[in-house]
XYZ file of C-alpha atoms in Angstrom:
727
model
C 49.820 -74.659 29.360
C 46.615 -75.866 29.987
C 44.704 -73.115 27.546
C 42.508 -72.081 31.249
C 41.863 -68.191 30.986
C 42.364 -67.705 34.994
C 39.981 -65.416 36.177
C 42.576 -62.077 36.146
C 42.763 -62.724 32.930
C 39.073 -62.448 32.185
C 38.793 -59.778 34.365
C 41.129 -57.678 32.368
C 39.643 -59.170 28.651
C 36.163 -58.003 29.951
C 37.868 -54.073 31.299
C 39.318 -53.704 28.033
C 36.167 -54.045 26.339
C 33.848 -52.147 29.051
C 36.931 -50.104 28.191
C 36.090 -49.873 24.161
C 31.772 -50.046 24.271
C 32.742 -46.977 26.499
C 35.261 -45.047 24.181
C 32.569 -45.652 21.322
C 29.627 -44.806 23.117
C 30.677 -42.783 25.487
C 30.947 -42.340 29.325
C 28.409 -44.127 31.859
C 26.724 -41.548 33.938
C 28.115 -40.811 37.168
C 26.395 -40.574 40.464
C 25.543 -37.248 41.822
C 24.895 -37.394 45.165
C 22.308 -34.346 44.338
C 19.715 -35.759 41.364
C 16.298 -37.340 42.044
C 14.584 -36.295 39.254
C 13.950 -34.145 36.880
C 16.526 -31.224 37.481
C 14.928 -27.935 38.882
C 17.581 -25.995 38.168
C 17.425 -25.687 33.743
C 17.396 -23.024 31.684
C 15.871 -22.399 28.520
C 16.855 -24.616 25.268
C 17.477 -24.077 21.434
C 16.225 -20.674 21.720
C 17.574 -19.458 17.981
C 14.507 -23.061 17.070
C 11.788 -20.987 18.995
C 12.087 -17.887 16.919
C 11.801 -19.254 13.655
C 9.409 -21.618 15.330
C 7.402 -18.246 16.591
C 7.808 -16.916 13.205
C 6.719 -19.360 10.865
C 3.935 -19.821 13.023
C 2.473 -15.739 12.516
C 3.239 -16.506 9.204
C 0.832 -18.479 9.302
C -1.959 -16.714 11.050
C -1.120 -13.947 7.598
C -1.541 -16.374 5.350
C -4.868 -17.218 6.482
C -6.395 -13.616 7.520
C -5.190 -13.051 3.509
C -6.774 -15.773 2.197
C -9.907 -15.071 4.019
C -9.672 -11.357 3.018
C -9.352 -12.823 -0.637
C -10.489 -16.204 -1.023
C -14.972 -17.193 -1.267
C -15.362 -20.531 -0.788
C -18.959 -19.887 -1.595
C -17.104 -19.595 -5.981
C -16.634 -23.188 -5.019
C -19.557 -24.920 -3.551
C -21.876 -23.302 -5.936
C -21.414 -23.886 -9.759
C -20.203 -20.584 -12.172
C -22.405 -19.663 -15.220
C -21.165 -18.223 -18.234
C -20.507 -14.616 -16.589
C -19.657 -15.902 -13.221
C -23.277 -16.148 -11.947
C -22.754 -18.309 -8.467
C -26.740 -20.781 -9.557
C -28.687 -21.444 -6.319
C -27.135 -18.069 -4.528
C -27.608 -14.306 -4.471
C -30.382 -13.423 -6.688
C -29.646 -16.192 -8.509
C -30.856 -18.511 -5.690
C -34.599 -19.483 -7.060
C -31.714 -20.962 -10.117
C -30.136 -23.416 -8.058
C -28.896 -25.486 -11.557
C -26.136 -25.582 -13.657
C -27.206 -26.230 -18.344
C -24.635 -26.664 -20.432
C -25.786 -25.550 -24.216
C -23.542 -28.431 -25.407
C -21.279 -30.419 -23.674
C -19.899 -32.830 -26.339
C -17.715 -29.478 -26.200
C -16.304 -30.941 -22.890
C -16.244 -34.794 -24.217
C -13.236 -32.288 -26.415
C -12.059 -31.105 -23.746
C -11.220 -35.421 -22.040
C -10.365 -35.253 -17.962
C -8.641 -31.811 -18.813
C -12.360 -30.161 -18.259
C -11.973 -30.351 -14.204
C -8.949 -27.865 -14.424
C -9.767 -26.307 -17.531
C -13.573 -25.590 -17.276
C -16.243 -26.372 -19.720
C -15.704 -23.714 -22.824
C -19.936 -23.583 -24.047
C -21.980 -21.894 -22.883
C -24.076 -21.958 -19.290
C -26.669 -21.150 -17.440
C -28.366 -20.650 -14.475
C -31.686 -22.230 -14.734
C -34.296 -23.118 -11.378
C -34.717 -26.907 -13.167
C -33.012 -29.296 -15.365
C -34.516 -30.204 -18.772
C -37.135 -33.223 -18.795
C -37.509 -34.190 -21.688
C -36.029 -33.848 -25.537
C -35.439 -31.623 -27.591
C -33.327 -30.562 -30.894
C -33.401 -27.272 -32.963
C -33.411 -28.371 -36.029
C -36.739 -30.370 -37.269
C -37.810 -26.911 -35.342
C -36.729 -24.249 -37.621
C -37.485 -26.873 -40.522
C -41.327 -26.421 -39.851
C -40.695 -22.352 -39.140
C -39.054 -22.293 -42.529
C -41.829 -24.292 -44.235
C -45.299 -22.158 -42.257
C -42.828 -18.975 -42.464
C -44.500 -18.745 -39.168
C -43.036 -18.389 -35.731
C -44.079 -21.896 -33.819
C -44.331 -20.122 -29.993
C -45.020 -24.351 -28.895
C -41.664 -24.793 -29.935
C -39.487 -21.502 -28.452
C -41.219 -21.616 -25.592
C -39.173 -24.877 -24.793
C -35.629 -23.385 -25.899
C -33.258 -22.679 -23.265
C -31.645 -19.189 -23.866
C -29.389 -16.799 -22.051
C -30.456 -14.080 -19.589
C -30.662 -11.091 -22.012
C -31.970 -13.471 -25.144
C -36.233 -14.328 -24.985
C -37.280 -17.208 -27.743
C -41.115 -16.664 -28.156
C -40.034 -12.450 -28.298
C -36.567 -11.922 -30.603
C -37.084 -11.795 -34.322
C -34.006 -13.456 -34.852
C -34.567 -17.554 -36.686
C -33.597 -21.105 -34.441
C -31.088 -20.997 -36.394
C -29.118 -18.051 -36.174
C -30.381 -17.835 -31.666
C -28.359 -21.669 -32.140
C -25.383 -20.200 -34.128
C -24.715 -17.049 -31.745
C -24.932 -19.634 -28.822
C -27.785 -17.638 -27.274
C -29.653 -20.333 -27.253
C -29.518 -24.533 -26.638
C -29.163 -26.451 -30.096
C -30.692 -29.457 -28.336
C -31.435 -30.797 -24.803
C -31.890 -34.050 -23.048
C -33.286 -35.952 -20.445
C -31.285 -34.772 -16.943
C -30.743 -34.644 -13.379
C -28.588 -32.354 -11.030
C -26.194 -33.949 -9.117
C -23.905 -31.337 -7.259
C -25.582 -28.298 -9.056
C -24.813 -29.914 -12.767
C -27.249 -31.123 -15.211
C -26.102 -34.542 -16.080
C -27.957 -36.607 -18.733
C -30.097 -39.342 -17.226
C -30.793 -41.756 -20.124
C -27.500 -44.095 -19.497
C -29.198 -46.352 -17.654
C -32.376 -46.914 -19.885
C -30.404 -46.893 -23.316
C -29.434 -50.193 -24.690
C -27.195 -48.957 -28.039
C -25.394 -46.116 -26.013
C -23.702 -45.689 -30.458
C -27.607 -45.116 -31.908
C -28.737 -41.227 -32.612
C -31.505 -40.362 -29.796
C -34.703 -39.306 -30.994
C -37.036 -36.581 -28.830
C -40.227 -37.897 -27.624
C -41.971 -36.655 -31.518
C -39.047 -39.791 -32.774
C -36.962 -36.570 -34.326
C -33.419 -37.609 -34.107
C -30.619 -35.005 -32.048
C -28.684 -33.263 -34.032
C -25.941 -29.879 -32.665
C -25.646 -26.479 -34.179
C -23.224 -27.825 -36.793
C -26.420 -30.480 -37.438
C -24.256 -33.608 -36.276
C -26.261 -36.093 -35.041
C -26.134 -36.953 -31.702
C -25.376 -39.945 -30.180
C -25.962 -41.494 -26.519
C -22.635 -42.735 -26.276
C -21.070 -38.845 -27.548
C -23.360 -37.606 -25.071
C -21.503 -39.655 -22.480
C -18.676 -38.591 -23.266
C -19.500 -35.745 -23.143
C -20.979 -35.627 -19.317
C -18.010 -38.422 -17.598
C -16.289 -36.292 -15.200
C -19.806 -34.559 -14.008
C -22.062 -37.947 -13.427
C -19.026 -39.268 -11.852
C -20.668 -37.282 -8.956
C -24.143 -39.422 -9.161
C -23.220 -43.085 -7.210
C -21.532 -40.663 -4.919
C -24.085 -37.973 -4.333
C -26.576 -40.633 -3.895
C -24.537 -43.080 -1.139
C -22.813 -39.848 0.878
C -26.577 -38.375 0.879
C -27.844 -42.329 2.690
C -24.805 -42.282 4.609
C -25.611 -38.935 6.343
C -28.683 -39.837 7.016
C -27.654 -42.917 8.921
C -25.242 -40.362 10.424
C -28.046 -38.357 12.419
C -30.012 -41.455 13.038
C -27.714 -43.294 14.604
C -25.090 -40.125 16.492
C -25.844 -40.398 19.896
C -25.752 -44.865 20.284
C -21.696 -44.374 17.969
C -21.114 -41.083 21.275
C -22.101 -44.207 23.482
C -20.065 -46.703 21.698
C -16.484 -44.117 21.550
C -17.748 -44.276 25.437
C -17.461 -47.347 25.877
C -13.388 -47.818 24.613
C -12.360 -45.286 26.435
C -13.590 -46.997 29.463
C -12.498 -50.628 28.442
C -9.655 -48.956 27.425
C -8.633 -47.727 31.122
C -9.405 -51.239 32.318
C -7.206 -52.783 30.069
C -4.489 -50.252 31.026
C -4.746 -50.744 34.948
C -5.197 -54.503 34.426
C -2.143 -54.925 33.033
C -0.172 -55.096 35.466
C -1.226 -59.145 35.428
C -1.921 -59.295 32.082
C 1.291 -58.486 30.858
C 3.231 -61.685 31.765
C 0.536 -63.867 31.458
C 0.040 -62.729 27.238
C 3.616 -62.653 26.896
C 4.561 -66.562 28.032
C 1.299 -67.552 26.589
C 2.303 -66.008 23.216
C 5.680 -67.368 23.608
C 4.867 -70.918 24.970
C 2.118 -71.211 21.422
C 5.280 -70.489 18.853
C 7.351 -73.173 20.716
C 4.387 -75.381 20.647
C 2.967 -74.543 16.608
C 6.631 -74.386 15.142
C 7.559 -77.685 17.381
C 4.457 -79.835 16.440
C 5.661 -78.313 12.729
C 9.183 -79.448 13.097
C 7.695 -83.101 13.973
C 5.044 -83.222 11.462
C 7.192 -82.359 7.726
C 10.733 -84.178 9.463
C 7.556 -86.485 9.664
C 5.808 -86.742 6.544
C 9.485 -86.322 5.213
C 10.849 -89.975 6.940
C 7.189 -91.529 5.435
C 8.281 -90.053 1.616
C 11.773 -90.436 0.913
C 11.820 -94.143 0.127
C 8.742 -93.071 -2.304
C 10.264 -93.819 -5.842
C 7.255 -91.415 -6.671
C 7.362 -89.345 -3.984
C 11.606 -87.666 -5.649
C 11.173 -85.495 -8.708
C 12.532 -82.144 -9.110
C 11.102 -78.057 -7.644
C 8.957 -76.831 -11.131
C 6.149 -74.113 -11.282
C 2.939 -75.093 -10.783
C -0.680 -74.138 -9.610
C -1.401 -77.640 -8.135
C -0.427 -77.604 -4.293
C -0.481 -81.096 -4.109
C 2.476 -81.762 -7.149
C 4.867 -79.841 -3.681
C 2.704 -81.724 -1.153
C 3.237 -85.177 -3.008
C 7.266 -84.306 -3.178
C 9.584 -85.458 -0.761
C 12.057 -82.827 -1.273
C 9.182 -80.328 -0.073
C 8.796 -81.595 3.793
C 12.411 -81.944 4.165
C 12.729 -78.106 3.493
C 9.622 -77.379 5.208
C 10.922 -79.489 8.009
C 14.102 -77.472 8.268
C 12.884 -73.889 8.336
C 10.643 -74.714 11.156
C 13.755 -76.598 12.456
C 16.002 -73.848 12.623
C 12.569 -71.265 13.573
C 12.262 -73.478 16.672
C 16.141 -72.966 17.351
C 15.781 -69.673 16.927
C 13.359 -69.402 19.409
C 14.517 -71.477 22.100
C 17.956 -69.341 21.377
C 16.479 -66.257 22.412
C 14.258 -67.774 25.185
C 17.825 -69.104 26.413
C 19.691 -65.952 26.084
C 17.404 -63.457 26.129
C 14.839 -64.844 29.113
C 16.252 -62.024 31.451
C 15.585 -59.635 28.976
C 12.475 -60.333 28.235
C 11.710 -61.060 32.210
C 12.682 -56.793 32.117
C 10.572 -55.805 29.589
C 7.302 -57.436 31.152
C 8.095 -55.937 34.518
C 9.219 -52.605 33.265
C 5.435 -52.896 31.344
C 3.653 -53.655 35.270
C 5.781 -50.404 36.315
C 3.870 -48.157 33.343
C 0.719 -49.615 34.720
C 1.360 -48.986 38.231
C 2.719 -44.957 37.102
C -0.355 -44.735 35.019
C -2.834 -45.836 38.119
C -0.590 -43.196 40.209
C -1.062 -40.841 37.903
C -3.806 -40.742 36.745
C -4.237 -36.945 34.439
C -1.836 -38.762 32.301
C -4.914 -40.684 30.832
C -6.731 -37.803 30.016
C -3.747 -35.426 28.431
C -3.918 -36.748 25.204
C -7.371 -35.276 24.738
C -5.107 -31.928 24.918
C -3.197 -33.239 22.181
C -5.811 -34.440 19.742
C -8.355 -31.254 20.579
C -5.610 -29.596 19.745
C -4.438 -31.284 16.173
C -8.702 -30.860 15.445
C -8.118 -27.077 15.650
C -5.149 -26.895 13.744
C -6.061 -29.295 10.885
C -9.821 -27.341 10.910
C -6.903 -24.083 10.093
C -5.078 -25.848 8.097
C -7.917 -27.078 5.906
C -10.355 -23.546 5.496
C -6.688 -21.137 4.947
C -6.593 -23.723 1.798
C -10.116 -23.671 1.014
C -9.854 -19.775 0.551
C -6.199 -20.033 -0.503
C -8.461 -22.042 -3.580
C -11.013 -19.933 -4.104
C -8.761 -16.633 -4.205
C -8.655 -16.907 -7.927
C -9.621 -15.196 -10.770
C -13.145 -15.468 -12.850
C -11.418 -16.389 -15.773
C -13.194 -15.932 -19.948
C -12.076 -17.176 -22.768
C -13.349 -16.346 -26.631
C -14.836 -19.888 -28.829
C -16.268 -18.593 -32.290
C -19.608 -18.531 -32.257
C -20.210 -19.370 -36.047
C -18.809 -22.484 -36.825
C -19.035 -25.071 -33.515
C -16.080 -27.823 -36.171
C -13.531 -24.890 -35.796
C -13.185 -25.858 -31.520
C -9.632 -27.691 -30.344
C -9.321 -31.141 -28.614
C -6.539 -29.105 -26.938
C -7.343 -26.681 -24.196
C -4.114 -24.025 -25.346
C -5.812 -23.819 -28.546
C -9.514 -23.276 -27.906
C -9.148 -21.407 -24.582
C -8.072 -18.249 -25.836
C -7.924 -15.507 -22.718
C -9.749 -11.922 -22.964
C -9.978 -8.866 -20.925
C -13.089 -9.202 -17.960
C -14.808 -5.917 -18.487
C -15.455 -7.452 -21.835
C -18.908 -6.393 -23.497
C -19.528 -10.138 -24.351
C -22.529 -8.956 -26.775
C -20.263 -6.332 -28.934
C -18.055 -9.072 -29.836
C -17.578 -11.923 -33.239
C -16.658 -15.015 -30.827
C -18.521 -15.177 -27.759
C -16.197 -14.395 -24.323
C -17.698 -16.670 -22.035
C -16.349 -17.175 -17.922
C -14.955 -20.865 -17.121
C -13.404 -20.559 -14.020
C -11.609 -19.557 -11.540
C -8.319 -18.970 -12.229
C -5.312 -19.509 -9.642
C -2.732 -16.936 -8.586
C 0.747 -18.271 -9.689
C 1.430 -17.452 -5.882
C -1.027 -19.736 -4.456
C 0.446 -23.274 -4.809
C 4.082 -21.754 -2.980
C 1.374 -20.169 -0.075
C -0.330 -23.479 -0.120
C 2.854 -25.303 -0.273
C 3.953 -23.063 3.005
C 0.762 -24.324 4.412
C 0.785 -28.074 3.666
C 4.787 -27.516 5.304
C 3.557 -25.774 8.224
C 0.490 -28.308 9.229
C 3.738 -30.356 9.220
C 5.291 -28.597 11.672
C 3.056 -27.570 13.930
C 1.426 -31.089 13.980
C 4.646 -32.128 14.733
C 5.430 -29.281 17.308
C 2.097 -30.848 19.184
C 3.188 -34.577 19.088
C 6.681 -33.989 20.302
C 4.816 -31.357 23.527
C 2.566 -34.077 24.421
C 5.583 -36.382 24.437
C 7.881 -34.269 26.762
C 4.878 -33.716 28.633
C 4.854 -37.467 29.895
C 8.145 -38.458 30.360
C 8.680 -35.771 32.881
C 5.668 -36.900 34.446
C 7.142 -40.674 34.430
C 10.154 -39.808 34.866
C 9.301 -37.732 38.541
C 7.637 -41.057 39.199
C 10.714 -43.299 38.400
C 12.995 -41.455 40.547
C 10.416 -41.222 43.497
C 12.612 -43.434 46.525
C 9.244 -44.347 47.699
C 6.337 -44.041 45.135
C 3.674 -43.100 45.638
C 5.019 -41.435 48.648
C 8.332 -39.404 46.815
C 5.936 -38.828 44.231
C 5.798 -35.255 43.446
C 2.272 -33.289 43.772
C 0.792 -32.741 40.138
C 3.476 -34.196 38.043
C 1.978 -33.080 35.143
C 1.788 -29.948 35.937
C 4.974 -28.938 36.741
C 6.349 -31.550 33.767
C 4.165 -29.212 30.904
C 5.002 -25.836 33.088
C 8.668 -26.951 32.430
C 8.095 -27.538 28.368
C 6.761 -23.935 27.999
C 9.110 -22.098 29.925
C 12.582 -23.947 29.110
C 12.009 -26.078 26.252
C 9.247 -25.329 23.167
C 12.980 -24.347 20.990
C 13.813 -28.144 22.057
C 10.350 -29.320 20.920
C 10.153 -27.029 17.889
C 14.012 -27.840 16.203
C 12.618 -31.447 16.876
C 9.298 -30.993 14.809
C 10.802 -29.688 12.306
C 13.050 -32.579 11.149
C 10.648 -34.270 11.044
C 8.828 -31.841 9.078
C 11.364 -31.556 6.890
C 11.535 -35.209 5.897
C 8.044 -35.292 5.464
C 7.747 -32.549 3.087
C 10.393 -34.497 1.383
C 8.353 -37.300 1.155
C 4.972 -35.541 -0.045
C 7.194 -34.025 -2.847
C 8.284 -37.240 -3.577
C 5.100 -38.571 -4.068
C 4.149 -36.515 -6.126
C 7.716 -36.314 -8.115
C 5.945 -39.760 -8.450
C 3.289 -39.607 -9.658
C 3.977 -37.413 -12.520
C 6.729 -39.875 -13.967
C 4.261 -42.911 -13.208
C 2.899 -43.602 -17.195
C 6.695 -43.056 -18.292
C 9.402 -45.700 -19.851
C 12.019 -44.574 -18.020
C 12.803 -48.123 -15.517
C 16.100 -46.082 -13.717
C 14.030 -43.434 -12.222
C 11.475 -45.222 -11.709
C 13.841 -47.080 -9.620
C 15.054 -44.769 -8.036
C 12.079 -43.022 -6.887
C 11.247 -45.879 -5.289
C 15.054 -45.974 -3.134
C 14.423 -42.867 -2.300
C 11.207 -43.593 -0.806
C 12.353 -46.318 1.234
C 15.168 -44.323 2.386
C 12.888 -40.930 3.743
C 10.893 -44.039 5.439
C 12.820 -44.997 7.308
C 14.435 -42.116 7.736
C 11.548 -40.992 9.341
C 11.045 -43.707 11.136
C 14.385 -44.070 13.164
C 13.851 -39.680 14.151
C 11.162 -40.592 15.767
C 12.306 -42.898 18.032
C 15.410 -40.997 18.842
C 13.288 -38.053 19.045
C 11.170 -39.341 21.617
C 14.041 -40.618 23.159
C 15.761 -36.986 23.051
C 12.924 -35.885 24.844
C 12.478 -38.320 28.077
C 16.204 -36.284 28.610
C 15.983 -33.578 27.932
C 12.773 -33.822 30.118
C 15.253 -35.356 33.094
C 18.249 -33.127 32.316
C 16.927 -29.786 30.154
C 20.012 -30.552 27.901
C 19.585 -29.209 24.440
C 18.338 -31.638 21.800
C 20.983 -31.980 19.584
C 23.175 -33.065 23.688
C 20.212 -34.809 24.652
C 19.585 -37.017 20.882
C 23.129 -37.527 21.592
C 23.590 -38.786 25.275
C 19.720 -41.543 24.422
C 21.505 -43.145 21.853
C 24.661 -44.015 23.334
C 23.110 -44.757 26.032
C 20.766 -46.922 24.315
C 23.509 -48.098 22.082
C 25.192 -49.359 25.335
C 22.498 -51.540 25.801
C 21.165 -52.369 22.154
C 19.869 -56.182 23.252
C 18.152 -55.130 26.753
C 16.192 -52.129 23.668
C 15.295 -53.936 21.442
C 13.839 -56.839 23.513
C 11.350 -54.068 25.530
C 11.074 -52.716 22.802
C 9.771 -55.753 20.770
C 7.720 -56.856 24.211
C 5.820 -53.584 24.347
C 5.183 -53.291 20.658
C 3.910 -56.612 21.043
C 1.781 -55.872 23.982
C 0.682 -52.228 22.856
C -1.060 -54.121 20.034
C -2.636 -56.865 21.002
C -4.444 -54.511 23.388
C -5.420 -51.752 20.662
C -6.688 -54.969 18.751
C -8.876 -56.333 22.008
C -10.372 -52.439 22.617
C -11.229 -52.141 18.916
C -12.406 -55.576 18.119
C -14.664 -55.985 21.436
C -16.220 -52.492 20.274
C -16.925 -53.160 16.613
C -18.411 -56.951 18.259
C -20.541 -55.003 19.716
C -21.240 -52.568 17.587
C -22.127 -55.026 14.223
C -24.159 -56.978 16.776
C -26.959 -54.792 17.907
C -27.200 -52.185 14.951
C -27.633 -55.762 12.901
C -30.252 -56.531 15.151
C -28.465 -60.006 17.025
C -28.841 -58.401 20.465
C -32.386 -58.906 20.891
C -33.096 -56.723 24.404
C -31.910 -53.971 22.864
C -33.593 -54.316 19.651
C -36.144 -51.760 20.188
C -33.500 -49.322 20.651
C -31.433 -50.622 16.470
C -32.277 -47.519 14.874
C -33.422 -48.343 10.433
C -30.475 -47.471 8.282
C -29.575 -47.369 4.955
C -26.536 -49.301 5.463
C -25.952 -50.394 9.313
C -21.822 -51.017 8.476
C -22.139 -47.050 8.549
C -21.915 -46.408 12.455
C -19.959 -49.817 13.219
C -16.757 -48.148 11.074
C -17.007 -45.011 12.351
C -16.807 -46.816 15.971
C -14.515 -49.273 15.342
C -12.259 -45.922 13.225
C -13.152 -43.916 16.419
C -11.996 -47.193 19.219
C -9.322 -47.640 17.212
C -8.052 -43.647 17.823
C -8.823 -43.385 21.157
C -6.678 -47.151 21.500
C -4.143 -45.472 20.062
C -4.368 -41.713 22.428
C -4.753 -44.139 25.712
C -1.767 -46.438 24.624
C 0.185 -43.995 23.556
C 0.592 -42.829 27.325
C 1.219 -46.298 27.900
C 4.245 -46.594 25.439
C 5.523 -43.665 26.437
C 5.892 -43.873 30.548
C 7.326 -46.996 29.354
C 10.017 -45.898 27.529
C 10.502 -43.037 29.662
C 10.613 -45.660 32.664
C 13.208 -47.943 30.704
C 15.082 -44.961 29.985
C 15.281 -44.119 33.430
C 16.170 -47.662 34.570
C 19.216 -47.882 32.489
C 20.822 -44.422 33.737
C 19.550 -45.899 37.132
C 21.925 -49.167 36.570
C 24.675 -46.727 35.553
C 24.479 -44.157 38.496
C 24.337 -46.523 41.615
C 25.202 -49.773 42.376
C 22.872 -50.625 45.595
C 25.135 -49.555 48.685
C 23.403 -46.780 51.397
C 24.794 -44.154 49.589
C 24.036 -45.050 45.896
C 20.576 -47.174 46.550
C 18.862 -48.355 43.273
C 15.490 -46.168 42.755
C 13.879 -49.399 40.719
C 10.754 -51.808 41.878
C 11.686 -54.640 43.603
C 10.314 -56.668 40.758
C 13.325 -55.159 38.737
C 15.617 -55.866 41.686
C 14.828 -59.282 41.955
C 15.397 -60.090 38.116
C 18.510 -58.995 38.333
C 20.204 -60.010 41.279
C 20.029 -56.924 43.076
C 19.542 -55.299 46.549
C 19.140 -51.813 48.572
C 21.331 -52.269 51.744
C 19.118 -49.259 52.112
C 14.888 -50.351 51.617
C 12.394 -48.146 50.313
C 8.725 -48.924 51.124
C 8.139 -50.196 48.595
C 10.713 -53.009 48.455
């Protein structure tokens, strides 16, 4: 036997392999003489999911109404004193700053002070203290002279019911009853709180603080106050200092340059539009130049590394074993290093050559589809404006969620606590022992222990409502994205299935596609977006668990959480890819989500190599496109605000940080570029699936002509017996 396989045997084997492929990934799409694009006769899909989404969406409205009714964000904006009054608001509008009687009490709370509040008497004051004062020296002076010192008492800061200059109580009694502060130091208002401003002037924080008359400052228990102790007490309040200063400067820069930022973003829009239009001419050039550059790079690398190995292999000083060292020259002098690098370079070069040899046709198909997407966008200009609508909807959604979360966070009730009024040394360092609940209608002056307002307690149900709103944020956000993808898919499918382009393209394809999406497929959109939202909320939950176990020493738990995070990250990426292709099939055939996802998956698996190549080539081109738009806009903004464009120097504003508008323009340019090229990417994906369907449905005969353009037919070596006008 010669061992040569006959043509009949080849055909039989190929037929068997094809049958197995069809059995595994479903039957190829059969020719339908009535099909010429997105079908008109379709019905509502996934109605149950649509009803569920509407109910949950109405639930968002109910939660928002309840939060608006119960909450008051003013309580989060203005600081509250010990009686729950808001400093700087209402009847206390002339007293905008909150003064703490004893910041050392805050230090004993630690970081928990941000949650539990600081259990020391607090009053609203017009201005923060601008000097130093302590009660002990004033008390001794009055004890010795047997006369009240009006001068010293006028310096005291007391609660609203106490006037130090008219009361008959001694200074010691006023301090021990928490009616007046035992001391104060030079302070600055930080976010409405009086925070010591002495730390930048103190060289030795452990030294005792002194008054202007060089007397040591002591607390109510006669303990000496040091700079380090006071710093610990005000640490969690003082962290706002630099943030506030920088924030004010940044806002000032934004106010001075806002119209220039808008111009920069407008330029980004123009650049993105121009780039999409010219993509039909530069797509192939970019891809082939990149491939040639990689081949040249790794070809030279292979030549250079093997040349170095040949020159060092017989040199005794270049022989040796690999050892870990930070001296890179040690590795450069080893012949083995160059041999390993040469093998790696040659392997990569060989892989690239094999890819180019066997996948050349698929790369050409990817380039042709990208060019066709550019033509489709040029034929349907409204597709470029479409991202504005989902973007605005997402902004409205996020603003509603943020406001609702703010109102929910402020929907709590006033929380009061008691501290011992005679012995501050009994204060515990734990909030459980320190704070004891007391009635909100307590007569503060009538109890032996001082009952102070501490914070606004959040109800136990609030966390569940916040969780619900977060889940709905994910669901509705993904719903908006999915609706946009479905609408674009319908428009681009209408373009592809027009036999003669652009003559046969339907009028207003975007409007027609949006109408079909709203009328028939909101349930399918809700179904797909629900899957993504569930995965995202699980990922948030895993992040929360990881933050809780971060300080633990359980490596198994940490490893398990890392694995789960990786799994759900991959799952989210896969489901987003599958959902997008499912929406394309829904836009074309009008079937439910599960059927469309299955058909899309099988179609992709029947053409997995083409999918992989086209997906990567498209991703590469879109990445380069975004990079070009963002880099060009950002570079122009940088040179303008830095004053390097001389003929525009008169328009350059004087800013605290000229990088602020540059960063804003960079971020805005990326958002704009991502919006524009998301349309382009959806066009490539839709045209590609339609192209695969075209290959399965048709054979180029007069009865079953191809709908693909002449470039694709030329790459595949196919032709129609009946030519379309674009041929």
